[in-house]
Amino acid sequence: MDPPNEFPDDFSSFPPIPFALFVPPENPNPNSNAAPIPNTVENPSSAHLLSFSVPKKRRRGRPHRVPTSFQLPPIPNGVFNSNNNGLASFTSSISAHSSRNNVEIPGSLARTMPDMSDEIIVINKESTAEALIALSAGFSADWEAADDKSLRGMFGVIRVIGGIEQVNYILIRNHIIAKWRENVSNWVTKDIFIDSIPKHCHSLLDSTYKYLVSHGYINFGVAPAIKEKIPAEPSKPHVIVIGAGLAGLAAARQMMRFGFKVTVLEGRKRAGGRVYTKKMEGGIRVCAAADLGGSVLTGTLGNPLGIVARQLGYVLHKVRDKCPLYSFDGKPVDPDMDMKVETAFNQLLDKASRLRQLMGGVSVDVSLGAALETFWQVYGDAVNAEEMNMFNWHLANLEYANAGLISNLSLAFWDQDDPYDMGGDHCFLPGGNGRLVQALAENVPILYEKIVHTIRYGSDGVQVIAGSQVFEGDMALSTVPLGVLKSGSIKFIPELPQRKLDGIKRLGFGLLNKVAMLFPHVFWGTDLDTFGHLSDDSSRRGEFFLFYSYATVAGGPLLIALVAGEAAHKFESMPPTDAVTRVIQILKGIYEPQGISVPEPIQTVCTRWGSDPFSLGSYSNVAVGASGDDYDILAESVGDGRLFFAGEATNRRYPATMHGAFLSGLREAANMAHYANARALRIKINRNPSKNAHSCASLLADLFREPDLEFGSFSVIFCRRNADPKSTAILRVTFNEPRKKSHDSAKPDQQHSNKLLFQQLQSHFNQQQQLHVYTLLSRQQVLDLREVRGGDEMRLNYLCEKLGVKLVGRKGLGPTADSVIALIKAERGIRKPASTSLALKSGTSKLKAGTLKRKLVRKAKIMRHGNGSAPSANSNSVNDKVSDETKTTSQAPSNTLGSGQNHSDMLKNE
């Protein structure tokens, strides 16, 4: 489809849409507890299960009449305002729920529980409701460990996984998100939370608030209060965004608010990419807004585009569940038979799920289609022709949901994103999604008809070449569709890493086409939004198999027919007149037997997304041989933080959706800002080495308070965003107290050249004095060093003789270390310790039972342990061993060099 010649401001010529939100008077699904999304979120009672519909990908086309539900166990009222007995009940309920639903409780979440004694804050009595709102924003309980692990490693929101701080972070985070959701048109400031958060958690409040703002969980969108935060003049480096779709627009607006100079290059004559609303007209009074691309907001609980619509004052229209089916001859399908085949089809999908579990890794190379068709053949002669046609209709609906042939979909991972689907209703936006695009593109510097063919990236920045024009910037963000990446029409210099090229090749990119028809009047009735049509030819099962009625939202009598699967590819070469003729024949076959005349359409439009050079398809899927990991691979930046990637095909949780594209743009804006800030800090340090020597030393000390790796008297920090085994790490060796008897030390007859040095250094320092010496290693060398047995003496020997490194003081590390320190600091966002008790690290603190009684005075808003005693030593020791020494948080941890205590070796948050 050639890019149409419409611009966003065409929407201003639309007549006022006289249609309000239509919700059927009866509940079409009595078995569902989901409610249509109003402009405000109701607080559910904690006395009942928190339940909302999860629209599985398999049911994107036709609303499922008995949707599955995600149920969150009720949080007892006493959990957040009494002793931790209530918390134990909550833990038990999570465990029971996880067992029933085959959900594994993350290890970090499980480790949280023993530490919840006397420091869990109580913000208000709405913890359960706030948790549900955060859940809808993408912070699911099942993902908590992974999310918070990335927070600690990348952005320094929390320092220890599985401790009190993590619990308080969750409560503060939920409270901030819920507060903003009360009025998404406001800019929520940190100050409004100061009084409700205990003082000792203010630093945690600060880092949590910054994280939520920078990553677009709050204070995003197009409300006036948010737009006014964009500075008049940029003060930060130039960012080039390739593509003005939802991903590109979301990233561009966010980067502009961060103060970056932004230029968006768009190949089309319009913004929106695969979201395109065309104005269709016929005469003076008949017109409609037709969504030729992305059209349905798939789930509105927490959907960021639903939030943007609220900011604009737009009311969404719930897609009603009623969807009658008509046979190929136009006769209505018997409802009982319809239900029977649909139930059987869903049972086959469940069987396919069990089959892949039995097959294990082999299922990666098997298609979903092969499994389904094999199972269906079991029915054999028991299936009549009409039931077979209905089965094929459901296959077409599945191919629509995935924009791909079921013969190409991975049996193992085709539905890997189902657990993350947005809950809530599927909705239309009256007037079309182009209204969202128009609002997001407002005041964004977009250069149209700039067809990018080359992207150069390197340590000094990027060059993006469109035609004969060269655009230079500090960073670039590619949001081009996966189909364009697959085609190789954009040349990357240097070539993209093989890992990314392989991911691009493995992922599938399918096709969906539409026929939009504007009629002089509505003849199909306004009591439904969808109806289906069966084919008696399995090869054409996706041809006009589903119709969307937009009469209640488009401003005029608009009907859209969908073409999916193999038929979508054939449709690319079908003459438009033939396609429209075929659709009219189908409609006449359905309605004329009912005595309803079908008029000729006033205007028609046929899409050709597969032929559109700026998309070359519709949306992504997990093809045979691919997995959800490939979405993450496509999202990885290259060139040491110079070239980034966004778009629905880079979003593992929400691929093939409009909100997935939008969220990926917000994600990459945060990543680009992170890298830019790290580079700015590095430049500052490199320009003023003497002036910043003390600052670097102080930073180094702060970073080593929470090392990434510890074993014996060796501790290590490194850049977590760089997983390259050759990346640089900083190793510190601590000499601090007389050597004790080693559990795994070398035998008396073992001699090595560094033993004398080791003993001399050790003798100079007692437990009140410490010596820190450093060196630079690769991450792989660090891991090899950790595996050396025989205690710290043998490790020191390996370090100096095997690796040939020299241990130096802080000043001897040089400028390379300064750069590494700056990057790690930017990743973690180092802040002052929140409280002395939080400085105790789970898994490394050793308390002799009963020897340390906490005397911290807490406010009324802080929970106390029932007997006020310290946590059990078993909860903080390793292998149930308790140190002979009691270490208070005001003292530096005493790591005994040469102790050989291998049982205390630990890898943190890996």
Short mmCIF file of C-alpha atoms in Angstrom, two decimals, residues 45-225:
data_model
loop_
_atom_site.label_atom_id
_atom_site.label_comp_id
_atom_site.label_asym_id
_atom_site.label_seq_id
_atom_site.Cartn_x
_atom_site.Cartn_y
_atom_site.Cartn_z
CA SER A 45 -12.49 -4.93 48.29
CA SER A 46 -9.72 -7.02 49.73
CA ALA A 47 -12.34 -9.46 51.00
CA HIS A 48 -12.66 -10.96 47.53
CA LEU A 49 -10.32 -12.31 44.90
CA LEU A 50 -8.95 -9.61 42.64
CA SER A 51 -9.90 -10.82 39.20
CA PHE A 52 -9.85 -9.38 35.72
CA SER A 53 -10.16 -10.87 32.28
CA VAL A 54 -6.98 -11.74 30.47
CA PRO A 55 -7.72 -11.60 26.74
CA LYS A 56 -5.47 -14.33 25.41
CA LYS A 57 -3.88 -13.79 22.03
CA ARG A 58 -5.85 -16.71 20.64
CA ARG A 59 -9.03 -14.66 21.13
CA ARG A 60 -7.98 -11.28 19.81
CA GLY A 61 -10.36 -11.42 16.84
CA ARG A 62 -13.53 -12.78 18.36
CA PRO A 63 -14.18 -11.97 22.00
CA HIS A 64 -14.16 -15.19 23.98
CA ARG A 65 -17.40 -15.80 25.80
CA VAL A 66 -15.85 -17.45 28.83
CA PRO A 67 -12.57 -15.60 29.29
CA THR A 68 -9.88 -16.86 31.58
CA SER A 69 -9.14 -14.76 34.60
CA PHE A 70 -6.02 -13.81 36.47
CA GLN A 71 -6.71 -14.04 40.17
CA LEU A 72 -4.53 -12.37 42.75
CA PRO A 73 -4.89 -13.82 46.24
CA PRO A 74 -6.53 -11.39 48.66
CA ILE A 75 -4.10 -9.49 50.84
CA PRO A 76 -5.26 -9.75 54.46
CA ASN A 77 -6.11 -6.45 56.05
CA GLY A 78 -3.56 -7.09 58.73
CA VAL A 79 -0.61 -7.52 56.44
CA PHE A 80 0.36 -3.90 56.25
CA ASN A 81 -0.85 -2.62 59.58
CA SER A 82 -0.20 -5.34 62.15
CA ASN A 83 2.52 -7.82 62.94
CA ASN A 84 4.06 -10.05 60.35
CA ASN A 85 1.79 -12.95 61.20
CA GLY A 86 -0.54 -11.43 58.61
CA LEU A 87 2.39 -11.29 56.25
CA ALA A 88 3.02 -14.95 56.81
CA SER A 89 -0.61 -15.61 55.88
CA PHE A 90 -0.13 -13.57 52.75
CA THR A 91 3.00 -15.56 51.93
CA SER A 92 1.07 -18.78 52.43
CA SER A 93 -1.71 -17.57 50.17
CA ILE A 94 0.80 -16.74 47.46
CA SER A 95 2.38 -20.15 47.81
CA ALA A 96 -0.97 -21.90 47.65
CA HIS A 97 -2.06 -19.82 44.68
CA SER A 98 1.22 -20.55 42.90
CA SER A 99 0.87 -24.28 43.52
CA ARG A 100 -2.66 -24.34 42.13
CA ASN A 101 -1.66 -22.42 39.04
CA ASN A 102 1.79 -23.90 38.45
CA VAL A 103 3.42 -20.54 39.08
CA GLU A 104 6.90 -20.57 40.54
CA ILE A 105 7.45 -18.03 43.30
CA PRO A 106 10.63 -16.13 42.41
CA GLY A 107 13.51 -16.86 44.73
CA SER A 108 14.08 -13.22 45.56
CA LEU A 109 10.43 -12.79 46.55
CA ALA A 110 10.65 -15.87 48.74
CA ARG A 111 13.79 -14.53 50.38
CA THR A 112 11.95 -11.36 51.19
CA MET A 113 9.66 -13.01 53.68
CA PRO A 114 12.01 -13.86 56.62
CA ASP A 115 13.29 -10.29 56.78
CA MET A 116 9.87 -8.67 57.21
CA SER A 117 10.07 -8.02 60.93
CA ASP A 118 9.86 -4.46 62.13
CA GLU A 119 10.55 -2.12 59.24
CA ILE A 120 7.69 -2.49 56.77
CA ILE A 121 6.16 0.91 56.32
CA VAL A 122 2.43 1.56 56.31
CA ILE A 123 1.43 4.32 53.93
CA ASN A 124 -2.36 3.99 54.02
CA LYS A 125 -5.13 1.41 54.18
CA GLU A 126 -5.40 1.02 50.41
CA SER A 127 -2.40 -1.26 49.88
CA THR A 128 -4.45 -3.94 48.14
CA ALA A 129 -6.11 -1.53 45.72
CA GLU A 130 -2.79 0.15 44.99
CA ALA A 131 -1.17 -3.21 44.34
CA LEU A 132 -3.87 -3.99 41.78
CA ILE A 133 -3.30 -0.68 40.01
CA ALA A 134 0.45 -1.36 39.87
CA LEU A 135 -0.38 -4.82 38.56
CA SER A 136 -2.30 -3.26 35.71
CA ALA A 137 0.69 -1.02 34.95
CA GLY A 138 2.84 -4.06 34.26
CA PHE A 139 4.28 -4.84 37.70
CA SER A 140 2.91 -8.33 38.15
CA ALA A 141 3.70 -10.37 41.23
CA ASP A 142 5.09 -13.12 39.03
CA TRP A 143 7.56 -10.66 37.48
CA GLU A 144 8.53 -8.87 40.64
CA ALA A 145 11.89 -10.53 41.11
CA ALA A 146 12.97 -9.93 37.53
CA ASP A 147 11.85 -6.31 37.58
CA ASP A 148 13.48 -5.46 40.86
CA LYS A 149 16.64 -7.33 39.92
CA SER A 150 17.01 -5.07 36.92
CA LEU A 151 16.23 -2.06 39.07
CA ARG A 152 19.03 -2.80 41.47
CA GLY A 153 21.53 -3.72 38.80
CA MET A 154 20.80 -0.89 36.36
CA PHE A 155 19.28 2.04 38.10
CA GLY A 156 19.97 1.72 41.82
CA VAL A 157 16.41 1.89 43.07
CA ILE A 158 17.04 -0.82 45.63
CA ARG A 159 20.37 -2.16 46.78
CA VAL A 160 19.51 -5.58 48.12
CA ILE A 161 17.11 -8.11 46.62
CA GLY A 162 14.97 -9.95 49.12
CA GLY A 163 15.08 -7.53 52.01
CA ILE A 164 12.93 -5.00 53.79
CA GLU A 165 13.95 -2.32 51.32
CA GLN A 166 12.43 -4.27 48.46
CA VAL A 167 9.10 -4.55 50.25
CA ASN A 168 9.07 -0.84 51.06
CA TYR A 169 10.01 -0.04 47.50
CA ILE A 170 6.99 -2.02 46.26
CA LEU A 171 4.67 -0.19 48.65
CA ILE A 172 6.06 3.23 47.72
CA ARG A 173 6.00 2.40 44.03
CA ASN A 174 2.39 1.23 44.16
CA HIS A 175 1.37 4.32 46.09
CA ILE A 176 2.99 6.70 43.59
CA ILE A 177 1.46 4.94 40.58
CA ALA A 178 -1.99 4.84 42.18
CA LYS A 179 -1.77 8.51 43.10
CA TRP A 180 -1.00 9.52 39.53
CA ARG A 181 -3.73 7.29 38.13
CA GLU A 182 -6.27 9.24 40.20
CA ASN A 183 -5.72 12.12 37.81
CA VAL A 184 -3.49 11.35 34.85
CA SER A 185 -3.73 14.94 33.63
CA ASN A 186 -1.65 16.17 36.55
CA TRP A 187 2.09 16.13 37.01
CA VAL A 188 2.68 14.26 40.26
CA THR A 189 5.58 15.66 42.26
CA LYS A 190 7.64 13.86 44.84
CA ASP A 191 6.78 16.43 47.49
CA ILE A 192 3.19 15.27 47.85
CA PHE A 193 4.46 11.95 49.24
CA ILE A 194 6.87 13.36 51.82
CA ASP A 195 4.36 13.42 54.66
CA SER A 196 3.03 9.92 54.00
CA ILE A 197 6.42 8.22 53.76
CA PRO A 198 8.51 7.76 56.95
CA LYS A 199 11.60 9.92 57.02
CA HIS A 200 14.05 7.02 56.97
CA CYS A 201 12.57 5.97 53.60
CA HIS A 202 12.82 9.37 51.92
CA SER A 203 15.91 8.39 49.96
CA LEU A 204 14.04 5.29 48.74
CA LEU A 205 11.11 7.53 47.82
CA ASP A 206 13.49 9.75 45.87
CA SER A 207 15.02 6.92 43.83
CA THR A 208 11.66 5.19 43.25
CA TYR A 209 10.02 8.40 42.08
CA LYS A 210 12.91 9.16 39.71
CA TYR A 211 12.75 5.66 38.29
CA LEU A 212 9.00 5.79 37.65
CA VAL A 213 9.23 9.20 35.98
CA SER A 214 12.28 8.42 33.85
CA HIS A 215 10.82 5.14 32.62
CA GLY A 216 7.40 6.52 31.79
CA TYR A 217 5.32 4.72 34.38
CA ILE A 218 3.93 8.06 35.57
CA ASN A 219 3.83 11.64 34.24
CA PHE A 220 3.76 10.63 30.58
CA GLY A 221 1.43 11.58 27.78
CA VAL A 222 -0.03 14.75 26.31
CA ALA A 223 -1.81 16.51 29.17
CA PRO A 224 -1.00 20.25 29.36
CA ALA A 225 0.67 19.82 32.77
#
